[in-house]
Amino acid sequence: MAEKCEVVSQTGMEIAIIEKKMETRIEKQHRIIGAEFMPDENLSTKGNVMNKIETKNVQCWYGDFHVLRDVSISVEPNTVTALIGPSGCGKSTYLRVFNRMNDLIDGFKLEGDVLIDGKDIYDKNIRVNELRKNVGMVFQKPNPFPKSIFENVAYGLRVNGVTDKKLIADTVERSLKQAAVWNEVKDNLHKNALGLSGGQQQRLCIARAIAVQPSVILMDEATSALDPISTGKIEDLIADLKKDYTILIVTHNMQQALRVSDKTAFFFLGDMIEYNDTKEIFNNPQHEHTRNYVGGRFG
Amino acid sequence: MNNEEEKTLKNNAFKVWAVFATSIGLVMLGILLVKIGMDGMHRLSLQFFTSLPSRRAEDAGIFTAWVGTLWIMGTTALIAIPIGIGAGIYLEEYSKKGWWSNFLEINISNLAGVPSIIYGLLGLEVFVRLLHMGESILAGSFTLALLILPIVIVSTRESIKAVPKTLREASYALGASKWQTISMQVLPAASGGVMTGIILALSRAIGETAPLIVVGALTYVPFTPKSVFDSFTVLPIQIFNWVSRPQAEFLVNAAAGIIVLVVITIVMNGSAVLLRNRWQKNVKW
């Protein structure tokens, strides 16, 4: 009899241990989503921590082609910054510096400092996957995965190790609501995302980006493939998301830059010509190139 | 004759030539099918599928041959699919583009054109003798796997290449690693094309005779294999065997065997085409 008791208590203990393990696992998963961007404790902090993003003398090359020369900008948290300029001026390359998307291109080279929250994101101790979780991106052409709407939003959580079903379902719903697309898709969550309209797809892509709780969102001409009504919805969304995120947009639409951004940087042939409050850039440009471009004389 | 008339004449002449060229292939296939059908159709029966080889033509069947073909195909697929897909992924996703990858690409394309008997000789030396596999299913399967690897590799590469860059970028931008991106996005998106390539490769392997003869399948096998280390025979070799007999009755058996082989090949190629069409229809980036 005593023997039996011992067996029972032993199993009880095992169960307790397993439960504890599960608890810590779920806690860890919550931390994955909620995590602040902490690349490495011993990474030194450079620059002004008040700035969300700071670049100092950034230069970029594709092979021998010098795409960006000496770009220095600082961006405050919870603002929208517009990058404008004619095609081929380097603004998209500059945007992709912040989530190291350019690294995927053979022959890309960068010099200078790129700081997010005061940490150099090109430091060799940075884990690029973690950086990209913290710096979300929305692309020019809506690019949902050929999967269900639900799986599109859940993907970022899954690849970052979240397996808790309830947590995933809650996050998917919250993200879709925040991206103002929930009401249109809530009854079709398990239908293929490719069946949505372009505007809905793009808002789904925004939901997908914010599901992993980044602190910065990059938008690369995110409305250029959309009709005016969808564009309007996304612009409203940008104004709304500003509360929680720092947003950088690349746009060819002057009116859009004027409508949504706090600051604007004008790029021309690889140089950052002018960076100032958006109103100043449009009403009182300091450089001739800027004046000609925002005035619609070239571009 | 004025210019317009000449143009019309040339136009029609070329059309006639094109129709003629197309029909040559079809007519030849038709004649073959009709001839074989007339010769062998009446021989097809349950007994033909369940009988062992025999000295008496009317008792002989293809039981050992189709079971052997099944074994060989299964083992070949198990060897060629993981290696072929792995190599395709490496070449498309990991290897740096440069002279080395060009060199590999040219060589893999060349391998697809090497006569199959050469693969047989390689298999005989390496698998049968050097690795002591003997005249077994394993040796035959490795040989056929080598033979079809270039097809699997090239089709894997092509279908991976067709997956748009935007899909990869979307995955990376969410913090996915390279392997997560490949296994969860790129491969599923490319799977239709990869499957098509695999089926086409296997349907080539199923008709191969020469390399298997060289590695020693041309022996009288009165039993079905129990493991990959047993000796074997396959359908095309059984057919070859019967054709080379002097008695006319065995030619009937050969014709019936050919019908079975042709049906299998048509079914495999047909499903490859169906799969490809469905895949292309579903892809609308």
mmCIF file of C-alpha atoms in Angstrom, chain B:
data_model
loop_
_atom_site.group_PDB
_atom_site.id
_atom_site.type_symbol
_atom_site.label_atom_id
_atom_site.label_comp_id
_atom_site.label_asym_id
_atom_site.label_seq_id
_atom_site.Cartn_x
_atom_site.Cartn_y
_atom_site.Cartn_z
ATOM 1 C CA MET B 1 2.583 36.179 -109.421
ATOM 2 C CA ASN B 2 2.320 39.355 -107.395
ATOM 3 C CA ASN B 3 3.569 39.878 -103.902
ATOM 4 C CA GLU B 4 0.280 39.201 -102.091
ATOM 5 C CA GLU B 5 -0.245 35.866 -103.864
ATOM 6 C CA GLU B 6 3.282 34.804 -103.051
ATOM 7 C CA LYS B 7 2.749 35.631 -99.402
ATOM 8 C CA THR B 8 -0.485 33.635 -99.267
ATOM 9 C CA LEU B 9 1.162 30.669 -100.986
ATOM 10 C CA LYS B 10 4.116 30.638 -98.586
ATOM 11 C CA ASN B 11 1.743 30.996 -95.694
ATOM 12 C CA ASN B 12 -0.306 27.987 -96.738
ATOM 13 C CA ALA B 13 2.751 25.923 -97.635
ATOM 14 C CA PHE B 14 4.178 26.403 -94.159
ATOM 15 C CA LYS B 15 0.874 25.542 -92.534
ATOM 16 C CA VAL B 16 0.703 22.273 -94.478
ATOM 17 C CA TRP B 17 4.259 21.428 -93.469
ATOM 18 C CA ALA B 18 3.526 22.143 -89.783
ATOM 19 C CA VAL B 19 0.409 19.961 -89.803
ATOM 20 C CA PHE B 20 2.327 17.183 -91.572
ATOM 21 C CA ALA B 21 5.190 17.369 -89.047
ATOM 22 C CA THR B 22 2.800 17.174 -86.115
ATOM 23 C CA SER B 23 0.886 14.257 -87.541
ATOM 24 C CA ILE B 24 4.002 12.126 -88.135
ATOM 25 C CA GLY B 25 4.470 11.657 -84.412
ATOM 26 C CA LEU B 26 0.786 11.036 -83.776
ATOM 27 C CA VAL B 27 0.437 8.565 -86.677
ATOM 28 C CA MET B 28 3.486 6.601 -85.544
ATOM 29 C CA LEU B 29 2.162 6.397 -81.980
ATOM 30 C CA GLY B 30 -1.240 5.363 -83.357
ATOM 31 C CA ILE B 31 0.241 2.584 -85.501
ATOM 32 C CA LEU B 32 2.283 1.308 -82.544
ATOM 33 C CA LEU B 33 -0.729 1.281 -80.231
ATOM 34 C CA VAL B 34 -3.000 -0.432 -82.755
ATOM 35 C CA LYS B 35 -0.390 -3.072 -83.649
ATOM 36 C CA ILE B 36 0.438 -3.794 -80.013
ATOM 37 C CA GLY B 37 -3.222 -3.762 -79.073
ATOM 38 C CA MET B 38 -4.096 -6.285 -81.794
ATOM 39 C CA ASP B 39 -1.193 -8.512 -80.812
ATOM 40 C CA GLY B 40 -1.470 -8.436 -77.066
ATOM 41 C CA MET B 41 -4.896 -7.258 -75.937
ATOM 42 C CA HIS B 42 -6.409 -10.759 -75.818
ATOM 43 C CA ARG B 43 -3.517 -11.932 -73.636
ATOM 44 C CA LEU B 44 -4.365 -9.491 -70.823
ATOM 45 C CA SER B 45 -6.101 -11.339 -68.025
ATOM 46 C CA LEU B 46 -5.857 -11.743 -64.288
ATOM 47 C CA GLN B 47 -3.736 -14.825 -64.864
ATOM 48 C CA PHE B 48 -1.214 -12.710 -66.826
ATOM 49 C CA PHE B 49 -0.738 -10.400 -63.852
ATOM 50 C CA THR B 50 -0.494 -13.149 -61.228
ATOM 51 C CA SER B 51 1.712 -15.722 -62.958
ATOM 52 C CA LEU B 52 5.424 -16.256 -62.607
ATOM 53 C CA PRO B 53 7.646 -16.520 -65.669
ATOM 54 C CA SER B 54 7.419 -19.905 -67.360
ATOM 55 C CA ARG B 55 8.882 -21.858 -70.229
ATOM 56 C CA ARG B 56 5.372 -22.264 -71.616
ATOM 57 C CA ALA B 57 4.239 -18.941 -73.053
ATOM 58 C CA GLU B 58 0.571 -19.411 -72.187
ATOM 59 C CA ASP B 59 1.391 -19.993 -68.501
ATOM 60 C CA ALA B 60 3.906 -17.157 -68.203
ATOM 61 C CA GLY B 61 2.948 -13.889 -66.530
ATOM 62 C CA ILE B 62 4.397 -10.596 -65.362
ATOM 63 C CA PHE B 63 3.946 -11.059 -61.618
ATOM 64 C CA THR B 64 7.641 -10.852 -60.698
ATOM 65 C CA ALA B 65 8.146 -8.076 -63.250
ATOM 66 C CA TRP B 66 5.509 -5.640 -62.008
ATOM 67 C CA VAL B 67 6.277 -6.332 -58.367
ATOM 68 C CA GLY B 68 9.949 -5.707 -59.191
ATOM 69 C CA THR B 69 9.034 -2.499 -61.030
ATOM 70 C CA LEU B 70 7.070 -1.370 -57.977
ATOM 71 C CA TRP B 71 10.047 -2.047 -55.683
ATOM 72 C CA ILE B 72 12.486 -0.332 -58.023
ATOM 73 C CA MET B 73 10.260 2.721 -58.500
ATOM 74 C CA GLY B 74 9.567 3.089 -54.773
ATOM 75 C CA THR B 75 13.227 2.806 -53.797
ATOM 76 C CA THR B 76 14.346 5.071 -56.641
ATOM 77 C CA ALA B 77 11.834 7.709 -55.549
ATOM 78 C CA LEU B 78 12.993 7.459 -51.924
ATOM 79 C CA ILE B 79 16.571 8.070 -53.012
ATOM 80 C CA ALA B 80 16.084 10.621 -55.797
ATOM 81 C CA ILE B 81 13.404 12.878 -54.273
ATOM 82 C CA PRO B 82 15.201 14.070 -51.109
ATOM 83 C CA ILE B 83 18.556 14.371 -52.863
ATOM 84 C CA GLY B 84 17.119 16.077 -55.938
ATOM 85 C CA ILE B 85 14.999 18.564 -53.986
ATOM 86 C CA GLY B 86 17.875 19.240 -51.590
ATOM 87 C CA ALA B 87 20.273 19.945 -54.437
ATOM 88 C CA GLY B 88 17.692 22.119 -56.198
ATOM 89 C CA ILE B 89 17.150 24.176 -53.042
ATOM 90 C CA TYR B 90 20.885 24.565 -52.510
ATOM 91 C CA LEU B 91 21.543 25.713 -56.079
ATOM 92 C CA GLU B 92 18.646 28.167 -56.139
ATOM 93 C CA GLU B 93 18.591 29.533 -52.603
ATOM 94 C CA TYR B 94 22.009 29.108 -51.039
ATOM 95 C CA SER B 95 24.790 28.992 -53.617
ATOM 96 C CA LYS B 96 26.352 32.289 -54.556
ATOM 97 C CA LYS B 97 25.743 33.182 -58.185
ATOM 98 C CA GLY B 98 29.087 33.044 -59.952
ATOM 99 C CA TRP B 99 31.271 30.896 -62.162
ATOM 100 C CA TRP B 100 30.933 27.928 -59.793
ATOM 101 C CA SER B 101 27.139 27.889 -59.910
ATOM 102 C CA ASN B 102 27.224 28.336 -63.699
ATOM 103 C CA PHE B 103 29.658 25.433 -63.916
ATOM 104 C CA LEU B 104 27.348 23.244 -61.805
ATOM 105 C CA GLU B 105 24.324 24.274 -63.847
ATOM 106 C CA ILE B 106 25.949 23.372 -67.168
ATOM 107 C CA ASN B 107 27.130 20.049 -65.793
ATOM 108 C CA ILE B 108 23.733 19.101 -64.411
ATOM 109 C CA SER B 109 22.126 19.887 -67.758
ATOM 110 C CA ASN B 110 24.822 17.788 -69.435
ATOM 111 C CA LEU B 111 24.131 14.882 -67.091
ATOM 112 C CA ALA B 112 20.526 14.856 -68.303
ATOM 113 C CA GLY B 113 21.868 14.103 -71.788
ATOM 114 C CA VAL B 114 24.275 11.305 -70.909
ATOM 115 C CA PRO B 115 23.148 7.950 -72.449
ATOM 116 C CA SER B 116 21.526 5.772 -69.825
ATOM 117 C CA ILE B 117 23.870 2.833 -70.516
ATOM 118 C CA ILE B 118 26.709 4.976 -69.135
ATOM 119 C CA TYR B 119 24.785 5.305 -65.878
ATOM 120 C CA GLY B 120 24.454 1.520 -65.948
ATOM 121 C CA LEU B 121 28.213 1.068 -66.231
ATOM 122 C CA LEU B 122 28.761 3.572 -63.424
ATOM 123 C CA GLY B 123 26.215 1.738 -61.278
ATOM 124 C CA LEU B 124 27.852 -1.607 -61.996
ATOM 125 C CA GLU B 125 31.263 -0.358 -60.922
ATOM 126 C CA VAL B 126 30.265 1.780 -57.956
ATOM 127 C CA PHE B 127 27.161 0.208 -56.458
ATOM 128 C CA VAL B 128 27.371 -3.455 -57.490
ATOM 129 C CA ARG B 129 31.123 -3.979 -57.111
ATOM 130 C CA LEU B 130 32.707 -1.199 -55.052
ATOM 131 C CA LEU B 131 29.918 -0.868 -52.474
ATOM 132 C CA HIS B 132 29.107 -4.603 -52.618
ATOM 133 C CA MET B 133 25.404 -4.118 -53.132
ATOM 134 C CA GLY B 134 25.390 -6.985 -55.610
ATOM 135 C CA GLU B 135 22.789 -7.352 -58.314
ATOM 136 C CA SER B 136 20.117 -6.060 -55.966
ATOM 137 C CA ILE B 137 17.160 -3.699 -56.039
ATOM 138 C CA LEU B 138 19.286 -1.249 -54.057
ATOM 139 C CA ALA B 139 21.999 -1.146 -56.724
ATOM 140 C CA GLY B 140 19.421 -0.789 -59.506
ATOM 141 C CA SER B 141 17.579 1.951 -57.644
ATOM 142 C CA PHE B 142 20.704 3.969 -56.940
ATOM 143 C CA THR B 143 21.603 3.711 -60.621
ATOM 144 C CA LEU B 144 18.155 4.877 -61.764
ATOM 145 C CA ALA B 145 18.144 7.576 -59.085
ATOM 146 C CA LEU B 146 21.383 8.986 -60.524
ATOM 147 C CA LEU B 147 19.804 8.857 -63.959
ATOM 148 C CA ILE B 148 16.759 10.914 -62.999
ATOM 149 C CA LEU B 149 18.444 13.260 -60.514
ATOM 150 C CA PRO B 150 19.190 15.940 -63.141
ATOM 151 C CA ILE B 151 15.493 16.056 -64.091
ATOM 152 C CA VAL B 152 14.395 16.389 -60.456
ATOM 153 C CA ILE B 153 17.049 19.024 -59.719
ATOM 154 C CA VAL B 154 16.275 21.131 -62.766
ATOM 155 C CA SER B 155 12.503 21.033 -62.238
ATOM 156 C CA THR B 156 12.904 21.871 -58.536
ATOM 157 C CA ARG B 157 15.093 24.842 -59.434
ATOM 158 C CA GLU B 158 12.685 26.066 -62.077
ATOM 159 C CA SER B 159 9.673 25.916 -59.767
ATOM 160 C CA ILE B 160 11.559 27.581 -56.901
ATOM 161 C CA LYS B 161 12.707 30.293 -59.293
ATOM 162 C CA ALA B 162 9.074 30.904 -60.271
ATOM 163 C CA VAL B 163 8.114 31.774 -56.679
ATOM 164 C CA PRO B 164 8.030 35.588 -56.615
ATOM 165 C CA LYS B 165 10.600 37.532 -54.620
ATOM 166 C CA THR B 166 7.806 39.447 -52.877
ATOM 167 C CA LEU B 167 6.689 36.266 -51.090
ATOM 168 C CA ARG B 168 10.176 35.685 -49.686
ATOM 169 C CA GLU B 169 10.478 39.340 -48.655
ATOM 170 C CA ALA B 170 7.128 39.189 -46.849
ATOM 171 C CA SER B 171 8.363 36.212 -44.859
ATOM 172 C CA TYR B 172 11.788 37.656 -44.023
ATOM 173 C CA ALA B 173 10.196 40.969 -43.038
ATOM 174 C CA LEU B 174 8.295 39.173 -40.252
ATOM 175 C CA GLY B 175 11.468 37.792 -38.739
ATOM 176 C CA ALA B 176 11.376 34.366 -40.360
ATOM 177 C CA SER B 177 14.706 32.636 -40.841
ATOM 178 C CA LYS B 178 15.919 31.445 -44.202
ATOM 179 C CA TRP B 179 14.925 27.854 -43.507
ATOM 180 C CA GLN B 180 11.485 28.885 -42.204
ATOM 181 C CA THR B 181 10.967 30.936 -45.349
ATOM 182 C CA ILE B 182 12.016 28.071 -47.601
ATOM 183 C CA SER B 183 10.093 25.332 -45.804
ATOM 184 C CA MET B 184 6.915 27.279 -44.973
ATOM 185 C CA GLN B 185 6.542 29.555 -48.010
ATOM 186 C CA VAL B 186 8.817 28.771 -50.940
ATOM 187 C CA LEU B 187 8.500 24.978 -51.042
ATOM 188 C CA PRO B 188 4.693 24.865 -50.596
ATOM 189 C CA ALA B 189 4.343 27.505 -53.314
ATOM 190 C CA ALA B 190 6.651 25.519 -55.599
ATOM 191 C CA SER B 191 5.259 22.090 -54.721
ATOM 192 C CA GLY B 192 3.092 21.701 -57.826
ATOM 193 C CA GLY B 193 6.040 22.176 -60.154
ATOM 194 C CA VAL B 194 8.309 19.999 -58.041
ATOM 195 C CA MET B 195 5.729 17.173 -58.045
ATOM 196 C CA THR B 196 5.308 17.446 -61.811
ATOM 197 C CA GLY B 197 9.053 17.115 -62.281
ATOM 198 C CA ILE B 198 9.220 14.103 -59.987
ATOM 199 C CA ILE B 199 6.437 12.276 -61.821
ATOM 200 C CA LEU B 200 7.988 12.984 -65.224
ATOM 201 C CA ALA B 201 11.366 11.789 -63.924
ATOM 202 C CA LEU B 202 9.873 8.562 -62.544
ATOM 203 C CA SER B 203 7.968 7.915 -65.744
ATOM 204 C CA ARG B 204 11.276 8.086 -67.546
ATOM 205 C CA ALA B 205 12.849 5.687 -65.061
ATOM 206 C CA ILE B 206 10.033 3.153 -65.379
ATOM 207 C CA GLY B 207 10.845 2.450 -69.017
ATOM 208 C CA GLU B 208 14.610 2.293 -68.596
ATOM 209 C CA THR B 209 16.091 -1.078 -69.568
ATOM 210 C CA ALA B 210 19.725 -0.673 -70.491
ATOM 211 C CA PRO B 211 21.177 0.497 -67.147
ATOM 212 C CA LEU B 212 19.310 -2.231 -65.271
ATOM 213 C CA ILE B 213 20.566 -4.912 -67.651
ATOM 214 C CA VAL B 214 24.099 -3.738 -66.987
ATOM 215 C CA VAL B 215 23.685 -3.865 -63.205
ATOM 216 C CA GLY B 216 22.471 -7.414 -63.542
ATOM 217 C CA ALA B 217 18.691 -7.492 -63.708
ATOM 218 C CA LEU B 218 18.720 -9.755 -66.756
ATOM 219 C CA THR B 219 18.596 -12.942 -64.779
ATOM 220 C CA TYR B 220 15.827 -15.445 -64.447
ATOM 221 C CA VAL B 221 14.061 -14.497 -61.210
ATOM 222 C CA PRO B 222 11.391 -17.020 -60.224
ATOM 223 C CA PHE B 223 10.360 -15.186 -57.032
ATOM 224 C CA THR B 224 9.287 -11.719 -55.954
ATOM 225 C CA PRO B 225 11.769 -9.651 -53.922
ATOM 226 C CA LYS B 226 11.325 -9.574 -50.141
ATOM 227 C CA SER B 227 13.783 -6.738 -49.460
ATOM 228 C CA VAL B 228 15.934 -4.213 -51.293
ATOM 229 C CA PHE B 229 18.863 -6.625 -51.154
ATOM 230 C CA ASP B 230 17.151 -9.244 -53.338
ATOM 231 C CA SER B 231 17.699 -9.648 -57.033
ATOM 232 C CA PHE B 232 14.868 -8.537 -59.284
ATOM 233 C CA THR B 233 13.458 -8.099 -62.736
ATOM 234 C CA VAL B 234 11.315 -5.270 -64.095
ATOM 235 C CA LEU B 235 8.667 -4.905 -66.796
ATOM 236 C CA PRO B 236 10.832 -3.591 -69.638
ATOM 237 C CA ILE B 237 13.395 -6.329 -69.037
ATOM 238 C CA GLN B 238 10.694 -8.995 -68.985
ATOM 239 C CA ILE B 239 9.457 -7.616 -72.311
ATOM 240 C CA PHE B 240 12.988 -7.567 -73.710
ATOM 241 C CA ASN B 241 13.398 -11.138 -72.538
ATOM 242 C CA TRP B 242 10.235 -12.349 -74.293
ATOM 243 C CA VAL B 243 10.969 -10.475 -77.494
ATOM 244 C CA SER B 244 14.317 -12.207 -77.791
ATOM 245 C CA ARG B 245 12.710 -15.681 -77.621
ATOM 246 C CA PRO B 246 12.309 -17.517 -80.947
ATOM 247 C CA GLN B 247 8.725 -18.748 -80.262
ATOM 248 C CA ALA B 248 5.928 -16.560 -81.641
ATOM 249 C CA GLU B 249 3.732 -17.098 -78.536
ATOM 250 C CA PHE B 250 6.202 -15.153 -76.419
ATOM 251 C CA LEU B 251 5.826 -12.168 -78.749
ATOM 252 C CA VAL B 252 2.163 -12.083 -77.735
ATOM 253 C CA ASN B 253 3.241 -11.932 -74.093
ATOM 254 C CA ALA B 254 5.669 -9.132 -74.940
ATOM 255 C CA ALA B 255 2.899 -7.157 -76.645
ATOM 256 C CA ALA B 256 0.668 -7.564 -73.583
ATOM 257 C CA GLY B 257 3.537 -6.436 -71.349
ATOM 258 C CA ILE B 258 4.057 -3.378 -73.538
ATOM 259 C CA ILE B 259 0.376 -2.465 -73.180
ATOM 260 C CA VAL B 260 0.739 -2.549 -69.393
ATOM 261 C CA LEU B 261 3.882 -0.387 -69.527
ATOM 262 C CA VAL B 262 2.358 2.120 -71.959
ATOM 263 C CA VAL B 263 -0.766 2.475 -69.800
ATOM 264 C CA ILE B 264 1.337 3.111 -66.688
ATOM 265 C CA THR B 265 3.434 5.717 -68.519
ATOM 266 C CA ILE B 266 0.370 7.482 -69.953
ATOM 267 C CA VAL B 267 -1.282 7.586 -66.530
ATOM 268 C CA MET B 268 1.859 9.026 -64.918
ATOM 269 C CA ASN B 269 2.458 11.643 -67.621
ATOM 270 C CA GLY B 270 -1.230 12.517 -67.704
ATOM 271 C CA SER B 271 -1.322 13.125 -63.971
ATOM 272 C CA ALA B 272 1.808 15.263 -64.288
ATOM 273 C CA VAL B 273 0.099 17.426 -66.904
ATOM 274 C CA LEU B 274 -3.090 17.661 -64.807
ATOM 275 C CA LEU B 275 -1.082 18.627 -61.748
ATOM 276 C CA ARG B 276 0.824 21.257 -63.660
ATOM 277 C CA ASN B 277 -2.339 22.799 -65.074
ATOM 278 C CA ARG B 278 -3.992 22.914 -61.667
ATOM 279 C CA TRP B 279 -0.887 24.428 -60.125
ATOM 280 C CA GLN B 280 -0.635 27.131 -62.782
ATOM 281 C CA LYS B 281 -4.307 27.966 -62.324
ATOM 282 C CA ASN B 282 -3.942 28.362 -58.555
ATOM 283 C CA VAL B 283 -0.940 30.630 -58.809
ATOM 284 C CA LYS B 284 -2.140 34.208 -59.206
ATOM 285 C CA TRP B 285 0.259 36.426 -57.387
#
